[in-house]
Short mmCIF file of C-alpha atoms in Angstrom, two decimals:
data_model
loop_
_atom_site.label_atom_id
_atom_site.label_comp_id
_atom_site.label_asym_id
_atom_site.label_seq_id
_atom_site.Cartn_x
_atom_site.Cartn_y
_atom_site.Cartn_z
CA MET A 1099 0.01 0.22 -0.20
CA LYS A 1100 2.80 2.46 0.91
CA GLN A 1101 4.69 1.47 -2.58
CA TYR A 1102 1.31 2.11 -4.40
CA LEU A 1103 0.47 5.50 -2.65
CA PHE A 1104 4.53 6.49 -3.39
CA ILE A 1105 4.17 5.89 -7.10
CA MET A 1106 1.05 7.97 -7.35
CA SER A 1107 2.22 10.58 -5.27
CA THR A 1108 5.18 10.76 -7.73
CA LEU A 1109 2.83 10.76 -10.56
CA LEU A 1110 0.54 13.46 -9.70
CA LEU A 1111 4.05 15.71 -9.01
CA CYS A 1112 5.14 15.15 -12.36
CA LEU A 1113 1.52 15.73 -13.90
CA ALA A 1114 1.55 18.88 -12.08
CA VAL A 1115 5.04 20.24 -13.11
CA CYS A 1116 4.36 19.11 -16.68
CA THR A 1117 1.11 20.95 -16.72
CA GLY A 1118 2.79 24.10 -14.96
CA THR A 1119 5.28 24.08 -17.51
CA SER A 1120 2.89 23.79 -20.56
CA MET A 1121 0.94 26.54 -19.20
CA ALA A 1122 3.57 28.92 -18.58
CA ASP A 1123 4.38 28.15 -22.46
CA ALA A 1124 1.31 29.27 -23.55
CA GLN A 1125 1.28 32.58 -21.80
CA LYS A 1126 4.32 33.29 -23.82
CA GLY A 1127 2.21 34.24 -26.51
CA PRO A 1128 1.89 32.38 -30.05
CA ALA A 1129 4.55 30.61 -32.10
CA GLU A 1130 4.61 33.12 -35.22
CA ILE A 1131 2.67 36.28 -35.72
CA ILE A 1132 1.51 38.27 -38.76
CA LEU A 1133 1.92 42.19 -37.82
CA LYS A 1134 0.38 44.95 -39.25
CA SER A 1135 -1.44 48.03 -38.32
CA THR A 1136 -4.80 49.03 -37.75
CA LEU A 1137 -4.90 52.32 -36.41
CA ASP A 1138 -2.52 53.83 -38.81
CA PRO A 1139 -2.65 51.73 -41.74
CA ALA A 1140 -0.17 52.67 -44.64
CA LYS A 1141 -1.24 53.43 -47.78
CA LYS A 1142 -0.46 50.08 -49.12
CA VAL A 1143 -0.45 47.99 -46.17
CA LYS A 1144 2.42 45.37 -45.89
CA ARG A 1145 1.89 42.61 -43.54
CA ALA A 1146 5.08 40.95 -41.77
CA PHE A 1147 6.06 37.77 -40.62
CA PHE A 1148 7.24 37.64 -37.24
CA PRO A 1149 8.55 34.37 -35.40
CA HIS A 1150 7.90 35.17 -31.99
CA GLU A 1151 8.76 31.62 -30.79
CA LYS A 1152 12.41 32.06 -32.10
CA HIS A 1153 12.75 35.46 -30.31
CA GLN A 1154 11.78 34.30 -26.70
CA LYS A 1155 14.15 31.41 -27.20
CA ARG A 1156 17.10 33.75 -27.78
CA PHE A 1157 15.63 37.15 -25.84
CA ASP A 1158 14.10 38.25 -22.36
CA CYS A 1159 10.39 39.62 -23.18
CA ALA A 1160 12.12 43.04 -22.04
CA THR A 1161 14.45 42.99 -25.06
CA CYS A 1162 11.63 44.03 -27.32
CA HIS A 1163 8.50 44.63 -25.11
CA HIS A 1164 8.26 48.10 -22.64
CA ALA A 1165 5.53 49.45 -21.01
CA GLN A 1166 4.02 53.08 -20.46
CA SER A 1167 3.79 54.83 -17.19
CA ASP A 1168 0.81 56.70 -16.08
CA ASP A 1169 2.57 60.06 -17.45
CA GLY A 1170 3.15 58.45 -20.55
CA GLN A 1171 6.86 57.63 -20.44
CA GLN A 1172 8.45 54.67 -21.48
CA VAL A 1173 9.30 52.05 -18.72
CA ALA A 1174 11.15 48.75 -18.82
CA TYR A 1175 8.87 45.78 -18.98
CA LYS A 1176 8.14 43.37 -15.82
CA GLU A 1177 8.22 39.70 -16.53
CA GLY A 1178 4.46 38.66 -16.04
CA GLN A 1179 2.99 42.34 -16.95
CA LYS A 1180 0.40 42.45 -19.54
CA ILE A 1181 1.73 43.11 -23.18
CA ALA A 1182 -0.36 45.43 -25.00
CA LYS A 1183 -0.39 46.07 -29.12
CA CYS A 1184 2.18 48.05 -29.83
CA GLU A 1185 0.25 50.65 -31.50
CA SER A 1186 -1.96 51.28 -28.60
CA CYS A 1187 0.85 54.04 -27.77
CA HIS A 1188 2.40 54.05 -31.27
CA ASN A 1189 -0.10 55.99 -33.18
CA THR A 1190 -0.36 59.52 -34.74
CA LYS A 1191 -2.86 60.67 -32.05
CA SER A 1192 -0.19 59.42 -29.32
CA GLY A 1193 1.77 62.71 -29.43
CA ILE A 1194 4.75 60.93 -29.09
CA ASP A 1195 7.72 61.25 -31.06
CA LYS A 1196 7.60 61.79 -34.97
CA LYS A 1197 9.83 59.01 -35.66
CA LEU A 1198 8.00 56.43 -33.22
CA GLU A 1199 4.50 57.60 -33.77
CA THR A 1200 3.12 54.55 -35.52
CA PHE A 1201 3.48 51.09 -35.40
CA LYS A 1202 5.28 50.75 -38.73
CA LYS A 1203 8.07 53.56 -37.68
CA ALA A 1204 8.39 51.94 -34.20
CA ALA A 1205 8.62 48.23 -35.54
CA HIS A 1206 11.24 49.29 -38.08
CA ALA A 1207 13.07 51.23 -35.48
CA ARG A 1208 13.67 48.63 -32.96
CA CYS A 1209 13.65 45.37 -35.22
CA ARG A 1210 16.06 46.79 -37.68
CA ALA A 1211 18.33 48.47 -35.32
CA CYS A 1212 18.61 45.22 -33.54
CA HIS A 1213 19.13 43.21 -36.44
CA LYS A 1214 21.64 45.33 -37.86
CA LYS A 1215 23.62 45.41 -34.11
CA ARG A 1216 23.77 41.59 -34.06
CA LYS A 1217 25.07 41.53 -37.36
CA LYS A 1218 27.60 44.20 -36.68
CA GLU A 1219 28.70 42.07 -33.69
CA GLY A 1220 28.82 38.93 -35.66
CA LYS A 1221 25.96 37.18 -34.21
CA GLU A 1222 23.15 35.59 -36.01
CA ALA A 1223 20.81 38.48 -37.18
CA GLY A 1224 17.20 38.80 -38.61
CA PRO A 1225 16.29 40.41 -41.85
CA ILE A 1226 17.15 43.90 -42.68
CA LYS A 1227 15.99 44.64 -45.91
CA CYS A 1228 11.92 44.67 -46.79
CA LYS A 1229 11.61 40.95 -47.99
CA GLY A 1230 13.02 39.37 -45.18
CA CYS A 1231 9.38 40.05 -43.16
CA HIS A 1232 7.19 41.32 -45.86
CA ARG A 1233 6.65 38.33 -47.69
CA LYS A 1234 4.39 38.22 -50.86
CA ASN A 1235 2.41 35.10 -49.29
CA ILE A 1236 1.52 36.68 -45.92
CA GLN A 1237 -2.25 36.77 -45.42
#
């Protein structure tokens, strides 16, 4: 009887750990994201492919994500914090710096700058040219 209880307890513990791990992974968001602006769409909308899971395996969330304080200033992302859509702050009505006022401008500035920096450092880097993210077959 003791052996049976030990085995069952061990199995339940393993199940709890595995379930907790898969739930944590599920909270990290989708593996791939198709990015497009809805608030300030360009005249010719060019959706972009973003390999989210690939980035998650290499970087902390705060590498890409940040938040906004009550007074509108950019603040660092804290693990577990709700992540809002970029364009909730990066839009033409927000009054932020013109270089970052739209989702398109913010994404190009942040993503391309990181890709260029990594390439310069001799590290594996993402695309810098348009077709690297803006693929023809994206729905």
